[in-house]
Amino acid sequence: MSEWLIEAEDLTKVYLMGEIEVHALRGVSLRIAPGEVISIMGPSGSGKSTLMNIIGCLDRPTNGTYHLKGQLIYDLSDDQLAEIRNRMVGFVFQTFNLLGRQTALTNVELPMRYAGVTNGRRKRAIEALKAVGLGDRIRHRPNELSGGEQQRVAIARSLVNNPAIILADEPTGNLDSKSGEEVMNILLGLNEKHGTTLVFVTHDPEIAVHTQRVIMLKDGREVG
Amino acid sequence: MELWQNILEALDSLMSNKVRSGLTVLGIVIGVGSVIAMLAIGTGAQNTITGSISDIGTNLLFVMRGSVSEELRNPKPLTLGDAQAIEDPFAAPSVVGVAPMIQGTVEVGYAGESSFTQGIGVTVDYQSVRNVDLLEGEFISDVHMLGRSAVAILGPDVAEALFGRVEGVVGETFRIEGQPFRVIGVKSPEGGSGFQNPDDQVLIPMTTAQTRLLRRSRDAVDVILVQALSAESVTSANEEIAAVLRARHRTPIGEDDFTILTQEDFLETARSITNVLTIFLGGIAGISLLVGGIGIMNIMLVSVTERTREIGLRKAVGARKRDIMLQFLTESALLSMIGGLIGIALGWGLSQMVGAIAAASDADLYPAIGLDAVLLATLFSTAVGLFFGLYPAKRAADLEPVEALRYE
């Protein structure tokens, strides 16, 4: 058992776009220790989203090995990947991706429902919302919340199953600078308080400043 | 995922698109409604027909001349002598009553107005064999038979047509085929319609009919009604009558030149005809249910496409294939179940309407919705929703999370 949370060796990813093979990743290796805060940067098309998808078990690499918390992520069924995402990974998206007809509370409860948590589900969801400073907004629907508040709901949702890692894809990309800063502070606060590992995918240097380590990608390869 | 949470979420999602959900449900509503209405009407028709057959009397056998299955040369007619022979308790112990009849269309007239009705020549025993109830007056007696009296029992429809009333007509004189007859009784209405309507008949003494109205050669009769002792003895009565008639007609070997039908035979035939009718009507209605199901499939496919990102998000936070399947199946099943319930109400309304129209036009049709039809419709419509929801749900469950999340 290694001490690394994430251990990826020589990851490659090839898509087929019609007849053409697209090499999104051309051999990326990566190690992330528990509690680290890192950012993956690079221009668009550099493969950073693909890398994040593989780290988050949303996608499988074409080649290479990937261990998440010592477990080899290889040859798993869709449902097994879903369970790993459910228990180990939290996602924060640029566009929040909240369920529009549901309240903040039920949005945050969603991962716990898929995990089969019934006891204390509501309580845990409320606590998660309080942790992101939305204790007074639990009955609101996304369209009644500001962008920053919506992203905070998304953060509450990502952390409610106590994941080993939170992956944030341009978390401040759709926010004004003030609420962007709030969101960053909340995420970094989680890392300080609970030691949650954070991986930011971004091309915003402002975010990269806050992280301990930056991985630069270009054309599917790590550079710099 | 708990089922209840799923149902609430599905309801929420259906309610967020009320017009669309309503229109989609409409197909199922119409399908289930018409299936229910058709089954109700079919059952009602069956009840009416079997009811009117049962009303004729109990444990009856009908003896007729000739054969329904064989081409016979010179079948001997049935005669009063045959009827008397069947009545012999030593030859036919299972028989309790025998009522020979001759029948024909006759013209009846009163006060210058005339119309046609069915005239039946009967004997005294007809009343007990055929279960005749009288509104007023009395039935034909032996005295009338012996005297070949010009008396008649009117069916209520005939009384209404002749006198404009069904009571207080005893003692009136009217004409049958131009000859004066005195009314001695009026039958209670039995219901029924069309051909062989028991309310549209005139009963007269057999002897009178033979000599004055419906002439027959050599005491011939058209039908002999026979009442058996009990339901169990109908079969033995059948055999006894056959034996008597074979001996009298001198056909102990070879084909019988008469036909004996039991009430059960008629019921059987009527049931099989109305069953075919019901299945036919129900089948046509079932097609519209199928069309409704295709409508559901269509809308669910649209809904899956619209909610691709939502599906991607759900998968990202840990939904397995079966969770997504269940979510969409719950929606389509709920949609069609709601449609089914509204359809049952619609079907009920439709069949009440048909019943009202039938009542207004004096037809005896009482549509009956059985619990089995309701259960069947609910189950079937839900099954339709599940079946037609399966493909869209599978499409949703099989979406790749990465692509679903990226979907615009």
XYZ file of C-alpha atoms in Angstrom:
632
model
C 0.000 0.000 0.000
C 1.566 3.209 -1.144
C 1.214 6.508 0.654
C -0.044 8.206 -2.515
C -3.698 8.960 -2.899
C -3.422 9.054 -6.639
C -0.833 7.183 -8.606
C -1.056 7.323 -12.382
C 1.552 5.862 -14.715
C 1.873 6.738 -18.349
C -1.809 7.482 -19.003
C -2.875 7.721 -22.610
C -6.285 8.404 -24.040
C -7.257 8.062 -27.663
C -10.642 9.130 -28.945
C -12.102 8.211 -32.261
C -13.712 11.240 -33.868
C -15.245 9.561 -36.867
C -12.256 8.200 -38.769
C -9.639 10.314 -37.033
C -7.825 9.270 -33.904
C -7.468 12.078 -31.400
C -4.691 11.660 -28.846
C -5.979 13.546 -25.834
C -3.335 12.201 -23.470
C 0.069 10.963 -24.611
C 1.570 9.427 -21.520
C 0.968 11.460 -18.375
C 2.248 10.270 -15.026
C 1.076 11.835 -11.838
C 1.260 11.331 -8.098
C -0.841 13.161 -5.551
C -0.434 12.720 -1.815
C -3.398 12.887 0.569
C -4.141 16.452 1.613
C -2.376 18.027 -1.341
C -3.832 20.964 -3.214
C -2.780 21.013 -6.830
C -3.916 22.572 -10.061
C -3.821 21.166 -13.550
C -3.319 23.926 -16.076
C -2.995 24.203 -19.772
C -4.605 25.721 -22.853
C -7.820 24.248 -24.160
C -7.274 20.996 -25.973
C -4.286 20.207 -23.797
C -6.038 17.195 -22.276
C -6.604 18.591 -18.800
C -10.315 17.764 -18.815
C -9.572 14.260 -20.038
C -7.076 13.834 -17.220
C -9.606 15.057 -14.709
C -12.225 12.666 -16.044
C -9.833 9.747 -15.642
C -8.811 10.822 -12.135
C -12.504 11.184 -11.270
C -13.301 7.721 -12.696
C -15.745 9.221 -15.182
C -13.653 7.820 -18.001
C -11.174 5.020 -18.544
C -7.653 5.502 -19.888
C -6.777 3.796 -23.156
C -3.457 2.726 -21.689
C -1.514 3.114 -18.487
C -2.309 2.240 -14.885
C -4.209 4.275 -12.382
C -4.439 3.639 -8.655
C -6.904 5.570 -6.526
C -6.276 5.113 -2.809
C -4.288 1.992 -3.580
C -7.029 0.473 -5.687
C -6.243 -0.312 -9.298
C -8.874 1.317 -11.488
C -8.807 -1.087 -14.378
C -11.354 -3.228 -16.108
C -14.184 -2.103 -13.850
C -17.808 -2.093 -14.950
C -19.752 1.147 -15.315
C -21.588 0.447 -12.083
C -18.372 -0.251 -10.169
C -16.962 3.064 -11.418
C -20.188 4.749 -10.331
C -19.751 3.405 -6.819
C -16.131 4.609 -6.669
C -17.196 8.075 -7.813
C -19.961 8.015 -5.264
C -17.739 7.143 -2.289
C -14.330 8.616 -3.143
C -14.747 11.550 -5.526
C -16.544 14.872 -5.298
C -17.094 16.977 -8.415
C -17.469 20.730 -8.674
C -18.286 21.939 -12.172
C -17.963 25.293 -13.860
C -21.706 25.309 -14.595
C -22.681 24.051 -11.094
C -24.905 21.276 -12.546
C -27.557 21.433 -9.866
C -30.947 19.809 -10.387
C -33.115 22.810 -11.155
C -36.414 21.629 -9.677
C -34.934 20.414 -6.419
C -34.097 22.415 -3.322
C -30.549 22.978 -2.135
C -31.192 20.317 0.476
C -32.342 17.582 -1.909
C -29.535 18.470 -4.308
C -27.026 17.878 -1.528
C -28.798 14.677 -0.497
C -28.490 13.196 -3.990
C -25.081 11.458 -3.624
C -26.222 9.969 -0.309
C -29.344 8.587 -1.967
C -27.230 6.790 -4.527
C -25.005 5.554 -1.716
C -28.052 4.092 0.008
C -27.686 6.304 3.081
C -31.016 6.660 4.845
C -30.127 7.283 8.475
C -29.273 10.882 9.236
C -29.252 11.799 5.572
C -31.104 15.045 6.057
C -28.930 15.982 9.023
C -25.727 15.382 7.102
C -26.985 17.421 4.160
C -27.887 20.328 6.440
C -24.476 20.150 8.069
C -22.786 20.219 4.662
C -24.832 23.261 3.683
C -23.914 24.971 6.969
C -20.264 24.199 6.281
C -20.484 26.235 3.066
C -22.383 29.029 4.825
C -25.841 28.266 3.394
C -27.560 27.111 6.576
C -30.381 29.608 5.931
C -30.859 28.665 2.283
C -31.659 24.945 2.482
C -35.193 25.200 1.070
C -34.237 27.410 -1.853
C -34.149 26.183 -5.415
C -31.163 26.954 -7.667
C -33.025 29.732 -9.515
C -33.543 31.495 -6.197
C -29.815 31.478 -5.447
C -26.942 33.613 -6.761
C -24.183 32.006 -8.827
C -21.828 31.931 -5.870
C -24.492 30.355 -3.689
C -25.236 27.759 -6.327
C -21.585 26.827 -6.515
C -21.485 26.556 -2.736
C -24.452 24.137 -2.910
C -22.457 22.150 -5.465
C -19.502 22.087 -3.080
C -21.748 20.893 -0.267
C -22.960 18.165 -2.574
C -19.411 17.144 -3.482
C -18.262 16.781 0.110
C -21.336 15.182 1.656
C -20.109 11.590 1.179
C -16.686 12.472 2.684
C -14.735 11.854 -0.506
C -10.975 11.369 -0.566
C -10.652 13.945 -3.303
C -12.612 16.862 -4.704
C -12.147 17.643 -8.376
C -13.026 21.193 -9.330
C -13.292 21.995 -13.025
C -13.018 25.793 -13.427
C -15.043 26.279 -10.234
C -14.875 30.080 -10.470
C -15.202 30.312 -14.230
C -18.841 31.472 -14.172
C -18.569 33.658 -11.073
C -17.701 37.270 -10.407
C -14.406 37.796 -8.630
C -15.920 38.305 -5.185
C -17.992 35.128 -5.099
C -15.161 33.345 -6.890
C -12.921 34.249 -3.984
C -15.532 33.014 -1.498
C -15.782 29.692 -3.301
C -11.997 29.327 -3.320
C -11.850 30.136 0.393
C -14.457 27.502 1.187
C -12.627 24.847 -0.824
C -9.246 25.734 0.682
C -10.867 25.829 4.121
C -12.050 22.246 3.628
C -8.487 21.262 2.887
C -7.206 22.995 6.031
C -9.905 21.651 8.321
C -10.410 18.128 7.018
C -7.341 17.540 4.886
C -9.461 17.010 1.761
C -7.325 16.600 -1.326
C -8.181 19.240 -3.931
C -7.470 19.118 -7.652
C -8.306 22.234 -9.629
C -8.536 22.142 -13.389
C -8.196 25.666 -14.642
C -6.473 28.085 -16.905
C -6.843 30.884 -14.396
C -3.459 31.715 -12.820
C -5.303 33.342 -9.882
C -6.392 29.881 -8.794
C -3.028 28.305 -9.392
C -1.505 30.824 -6.962
C -3.462 29.189 -4.129
C -2.243 25.674 -4.874
C 0.849 23.962 -3.640
C 1.760 22.453 -6.974
C 0.883 23.080 -10.598
C 0.843 20.487 -13.338
C 1.111 22.050 -16.768
C -0.228 20.115 -19.720
C 0.267 20.786 -23.385
C -0.809 18.569 -26.266
C -1.482 15.690 -23.922
C 1.928 15.827 -22.272
C 3.172 17.266 -19.029
C 5.470 20.227 -19.556
C 7.541 22.538 -17.367
C -32.717 4.674 -3.740
C -36.107 4.391 -2.103
C -39.114 3.881 -4.284
C -41.075 6.608 -2.560
C -38.417 9.233 -3.196
C -38.354 8.067 -6.804
C -42.100 8.430 -7.178
C -42.057 11.923 -5.672
C -39.264 12.966 -7.995
C -41.041 11.469 -11.014
C -44.265 13.271 -10.096
C -42.320 16.490 -9.711
C -40.754 16.039 -13.111
C -44.100 15.212 -14.742
C -45.749 18.192 -13.079
C -43.037 20.524 -14.359
C -44.316 19.830 -17.864
C -48.043 19.716 -17.287
C -49.260 20.245 -20.832
C -46.869 17.727 -22.286
C -47.621 15.134 -19.616
C -51.340 15.734 -20.071
C -51.217 15.243 -23.813
C -49.079 12.137 -23.452
C -51.467 10.684 -20.919
C -54.384 11.381 -23.241
C -53.453 8.461 -25.479
C -53.582 6.057 -22.554
C -56.757 7.685 -21.225
C -58.542 7.117 -24.519
C -57.125 3.606 -24.863
C -58.073 2.453 -21.396
C -61.373 4.348 -21.541
C -62.439 2.611 -24.719
C -61.279 -0.815 -23.494
C -63.304 -0.370 -20.302
C -66.351 0.931 -22.138
C -66.237 -1.854 -24.723
C -65.848 -4.558 -22.093
C -68.688 -3.009 -20.106
C -70.964 -2.899 -23.121
C -70.003 -6.439 -24.098
C -70.698 -7.709 -20.600
C -73.952 -5.772 -20.540
C -75.045 -7.289 -23.841
C -74.179 -10.742 -22.582
C -76.126 -10.204 -19.363
C -79.132 -8.990 -21.324
C -79.101 -11.901 -23.746
C -78.443 -14.636 -21.215
C -80.892 -12.955 -18.859
C -83.675 -12.985 -21.421
C -82.931 -16.609 -22.230
C -83.083 -17.536 -18.546
C -86.309 -15.528 -18.155
C -88.084 -17.849 -20.559
C -88.409 -20.391 -17.800
C -86.365 -22.898 -15.882
C -84.977 -26.208 -17.084
C -86.615 -25.889 -20.470
C -86.136 -27.999 -23.578
C -87.257 -26.961 -27.023
C -88.400 -29.688 -29.402
C -88.522 -28.703 -33.072
C -89.189 -30.407 -36.317
C -86.359 -31.407 -38.624
C -82.661 -31.374 -38.029
C -80.233 -28.465 -37.917
C -77.278 -30.536 -39.024
C -78.702 -32.976 -41.575
C -80.635 -32.573 -44.770
C -83.710 -34.753 -44.237
C -86.322 -35.856 -46.669
C -89.899 -35.480 -45.418
C -89.369 -34.982 -41.722
C -92.585 -35.771 -39.909
C -94.193 -32.762 -38.294
C -94.518 -32.583 -34.527
C -98.112 -33.014 -33.448
C -100.321 -32.581 -30.420
C -100.163 -36.354 -30.168
C -96.377 -36.119 -29.779
C -96.860 -33.545 -27.034
C -99.300 -35.803 -25.200
C -96.945 -38.757 -25.518
C -94.091 -36.744 -23.991
C -96.367 -35.788 -21.133
C -96.847 -39.474 -20.257
C -95.106 -39.862 -16.868
C -94.264 -43.514 -17.559
C -92.554 -42.786 -20.869
C -90.851 -39.604 -19.712
C -90.574 -39.431 -15.904
C -88.218 -36.458 -15.942
C -90.784 -34.238 -17.639
C -93.078 -32.076 -15.500
C -94.699 -29.852 -18.095
C -95.315 -29.845 -21.832
C -96.504 -26.854 -23.836
C -96.915 -27.247 -27.588
C -97.102 -24.007 -29.543
C -97.941 -22.808 -33.019
C -96.925 -19.350 -34.015
C -97.248 -16.925 -36.847
C -97.513 -13.256 -37.702
C -101.013 -11.879 -37.328
C -102.676 -8.572 -37.940
C -104.341 -7.045 -34.903
C -106.737 -4.128 -35.049
C -108.757 -1.872 -32.829
C -110.739 1.208 -33.622
C -109.639 1.301 -37.221
C -105.908 1.113 -36.408
C -104.052 -2.080 -37.160
C -100.584 -3.489 -36.760
C -98.745 -6.762 -36.968
C -97.622 -8.863 -34.063
C -96.762 -12.424 -33.251
C -99.695 -14.676 -32.565
C -99.049 -17.817 -30.547
C -101.440 -20.654 -30.054
C -100.821 -22.190 -26.636
C -102.280 -24.686 -24.216
C -103.169 -24.208 -20.552
C -99.809 -25.545 -19.387
C -97.986 -22.786 -21.250
C -98.423 -20.513 -18.258
C -96.534 -22.730 -15.830
C -93.921 -23.965 -18.309
C -93.150 -20.539 -19.692
C -93.425 -18.641 -16.387
C -96.099 -16.258 -17.597
C -96.995 -13.493 -15.118
C -100.159 -11.515 -15.710
C -100.607 -7.838 -15.002
C -104.315 -8.377 -14.898
C -106.977 -10.850 -15.901
C -106.482 -14.607 -16.105
C -104.792 -17.132 -18.331
C -106.391 -19.354 -20.937
C -108.351 -22.194 -19.295
C -109.565 -25.640 -20.326
C -112.977 -24.148 -20.970
C -111.474 -21.764 -23.528
C -109.594 -24.658 -25.090
C -112.632 -26.873 -25.405
C -114.860 -24.055 -26.605
C -112.281 -22.721 -29.088
C -113.059 -19.378 -27.539
C -112.107 -16.153 -29.256
C -110.080 -14.867 -26.284
C -106.555 -13.526 -26.091
C -103.796 -12.630 -23.667
C -101.983 -9.498 -24.794
C -98.332 -8.705 -24.408
C -97.910 -5.270 -22.778
C -96.493 -3.735 -25.973
C -99.519 -4.934 -27.938
C -101.907 -3.585 -25.312
C -100.097 -0.259 -25.411
C -100.246 -0.190 -29.214
C -103.927 -1.101 -29.384
C -105.425 0.699 -26.420
C -102.768 3.150 -25.375
C -102.661 1.584 -21.909
C -101.682 -1.732 -20.325
C -104.254 -1.891 -17.566
C -107.996 -1.943 -17.562
C -108.177 -3.530 -20.975
C -109.629 -6.873 -19.885
C -113.042 -7.280 -21.459
C -112.225 -5.090 -24.446
C -112.821 -6.569 -27.856
C -110.340 -6.199 -30.698
C -109.711 -7.971 -33.978
C -107.179 -10.569 -34.996
C -107.128 -11.105 -38.748
C -110.468 -9.377 -38.850
C -112.123 -11.672 -36.314
C -113.290 -10.301 -32.960
C -111.422 -11.483 -29.871
C -111.991 -10.611 -26.239
C -109.029 -9.661 -24.017
C -108.895 -11.876 -20.925
C -105.470 -10.900 -19.598
C -102.355 -8.815 -20.064
C -98.836 -10.201 -19.593
C -96.326 -8.513 -17.319
C -93.502 -6.877 -19.256
C -90.452 -9.137 -19.505
C -88.136 -6.859 -21.390
C -86.374 -7.776 -24.570
C -86.480 -6.366 -27.989
C -86.419 -7.067 -31.674
C -87.139 -10.496 -33.027
C -89.208 -12.708 -30.710
C -89.956 -9.939 -28.252
C -92.057 -11.615 -25.551
C -93.807 -8.309 -24.835
C -94.985 -8.032 -28.418
C -97.132 -11.175 -28.596
C -100.716 -12.256 -28.509
C -101.488 -15.599 -26.841
C -104.646 -17.431 -27.897
C -105.957 -20.939 -27.200
C -104.260 -23.563 -29.341
C -107.599 -24.927 -30.536
C -108.780 -21.493 -31.611
C -105.540 -20.805 -33.416
C -105.608 -24.082 -35.252
C -109.129 -23.693 -36.524
C -109.375 -19.962 -37.068
C -105.986 -18.272 -37.412
C -102.865 -20.306 -37.943
C -104.023 -23.331 -39.826
C -101.832 -26.393 -39.576
C -102.368 -29.820 -41.110
C -103.106 -32.827 -38.906
C -102.679 -31.298 -35.456
C -99.188 -30.195 -36.338
C -97.389 -27.863 -33.901
C -94.311 -25.751 -34.456
C -92.486 -26.119 -31.166
C -93.025 -28.226 -28.084
C -91.732 -26.598 -24.932
C -90.852 -29.160 -22.279
C -90.035 -28.433 -18.677
C -87.762 -30.896 -16.892
C -88.097 -31.773 -13.229
C -84.814 -30.130 -12.252
C -81.562 -28.879 -13.715
C -80.025 -32.320 -13.183
C -82.807 -34.105 -15.020
C -82.555 -31.995 -18.200
C -80.225 -34.554 -19.773
C -82.436 -37.535 -18.938
C -85.501 -35.614 -20.105
C -83.703 -35.017 -23.370
C -83.107 -38.769 -23.805
C -86.648 -39.693 -22.793
C -88.211 -37.240 -25.241
C -85.944 -38.502 -28.011
C -86.955 -42.112 -27.287
C -90.666 -41.248 -27.336
C -90.401 -39.318 -30.593
C -88.262 -41.948 -32.334
C -90.892 -44.554 -31.506
C -93.753 -42.367 -32.672
C -92.007 -41.212 -35.839
C -90.762 -44.716 -36.552
C -87.170 -43.670 -36.812
C -85.506 -45.872 -34.177
C -82.565 -46.230 -36.531
C -81.245 -43.593 -38.833
C -81.385 -39.840 -38.384
C -83.805 -38.176 -35.999
C -86.320 -36.000 -37.780
C -86.580 -33.641 -34.812
C -84.206 -31.465 -32.807
C -84.107 -31.012 -29.062
C -82.337 -27.940 -27.744
C -81.939 -27.173 -24.083
C -81.933 -23.719 -22.552
C -78.270 -24.337 -21.738
C -77.579 -24.830 -25.467
C -79.020 -21.400 -26.177
C -77.118 -19.827 -23.314
C -73.943 -21.476 -24.542
C -74.415 -20.136 -28.053
C -75.353 -16.665 -26.830
C -72.318 -16.571 -24.534
C -69.929 -17.621 -27.246
C -71.327 -15.021 -29.629
C -71.146 -12.197 -27.105
C -67.690 -13.333 -26.005
C -66.450 -13.042 -29.556
C -68.115 -9.639 -29.756
C -66.508 -8.496 -26.511
C -63.062 -9.723 -27.498
C -63.420 -8.078 -30.884
C -64.470 -4.717 -29.417
C -61.870 -4.932 -26.671
C -59.193 -5.790 -29.207
C -59.962 -2.752 -31.324
C -59.902 -0.602 -28.205
C -56.633 -2.266 -27.204
C -55.019 -0.960 -30.363
C -55.578 2.607 -29.192
C -53.908 1.648 -25.919
C -50.938 0.490 -27.946
C -50.867 3.805 -29.787
C -50.957 5.554 -26.411
C -47.958 3.497 -25.343
C -46.015 4.589 -28.398
C -46.840 8.194 -27.463
C -45.321 7.602 -24.060
C -42.197 6.143 -25.603
C -41.872 9.144 -27.872
C -42.154 11.661 -25.056
C -39.832 9.715 -22.809
C -37.208 9.718 -25.552
C -37.545 13.482 -25.852
C -37.312 13.794 -22.095
C -34.141 11.670 -21.968
C -32.512 13.841 -24.617
C -33.516 17.024 -22.843
C -32.143 15.801 -19.564
C -28.879 14.380 -20.848
C -26.844 16.739 -18.646
C -28.934 15.869 -15.616
C -28.293 12.194 -16.292
C -24.570 12.921 -16.636
C -24.550 14.763 -13.318
C -26.432 11.974 -11.581
C -23.918 9.494 -12.915
C -21.023 11.682 -11.830
C -22.260 11.719 -8.248
C -22.669 7.952 -8.255
C -25.902 6.862 -9.937
C -25.627 3.348 -11.310
C -27.357 2.207 -14.499
C -30.221 0.707 -12.566
C -30.776 3.952 -10.646
C -31.229 5.857 -13.906
C -33.348 3.049 -15.391
C -35.574 3.064 -12.350
C -35.943 6.831 -12.450
C -37.232 6.887 -16.021
C -39.269 3.720 -15.716
C -40.984 5.173 -12.667
C -41.883 8.215 -14.713
C -43.326 6.311 -17.656
C -45.142 3.794 -15.479
C -46.596 6.585 -13.373
C -47.628 8.452 -16.495
C -49.512 5.489 -17.901
C -50.947 4.474 -14.551
C -52.425 7.935 -14.075
C -53.717 7.686 -17.635
C -55.192 4.308 -16.800
C -57.010 5.640 -13.746
C -58.451 8.597 -15.654
C -59.286 6.169 -18.469
C -61.264 3.975 -16.104
C -63.305 6.999 -15.085
C -63.774 7.914 -18.742
C -64.765 4.340 -19.613
C -67.239 4.339 -16.772
C -68.712 7.598 -18.037
C -68.867 6.299 -21.600
C -70.624 3.111 -20.607
C -73.101 5.044 -18.460
C -73.772 7.192 -21.499
C -74.313 4.159 -23.725
C -76.589 2.736 -21.030
C -78.575 5.978 -20.941
C -78.876 6.066 -24.726
C -79.961 2.417 -24.737
C -82.519 3.127 -22.022
C -83.830 6.126 -23.958
C -84.306 3.997 -27.050
C -85.954 1.197 -25.048
C -83.148 -1.284 -25.600
C -82.298 -3.440 -22.635
C -78.577 -2.862 -22.289
C -77.036 -2.279 -18.914
C -73.264 -1.885 -19.312
C -71.525 -3.530 -16.392
C -67.977 -2.695 -15.315
C -66.509 -5.609 -13.444
C -63.740 -5.290 -10.899
C -61.723 -7.617 -13.112
C -61.942 -5.158 -16.008
C -60.752 -2.311 -13.761
C -57.833 -4.324 -12.401
C -56.960 -5.555 -15.851
C -56.976 -2.031 -17.262
C -54.822 -0.650 -14.442
C -52.309 -3.457 -14.694
C -52.283 -3.419 -18.460
C -51.808 0.326 -18.771
C -48.992 0.288 -16.220
C -47.430 -2.590 -18.116
C -47.736 -0.598 -21.331
C -45.909 2.296 -19.655
C -43.183 -0.003 -18.374
C -42.802 -1.717 -21.717
C -42.663 1.418 -23.797
C -40.588 3.186 -21.150
C -37.987 0.446 -21.232
C -36.214 1.577 -24.363
C -35.931 5.278 -23.416
C -34.831 4.326 -19.896
C -32.189 2.005 -21.289
C -30.973 4.789 -23.547
C -30.661 7.064 -20.538
C -28.903 4.447 -18.435
C -26.395 3.679 -21.172
C -25.275 7.281 -21.658
C -21.554 7.818 -21.157
C -21.150 10.145 -18.178
C -18.432 12.223 -19.808
C -20.399 12.820 -22.969
C -23.645 13.389 -21.085
C -22.019 16.064 -18.931
C -20.615 17.799 -21.982
C -23.989 17.708 -23.823
C -25.325 21.123 -24.752
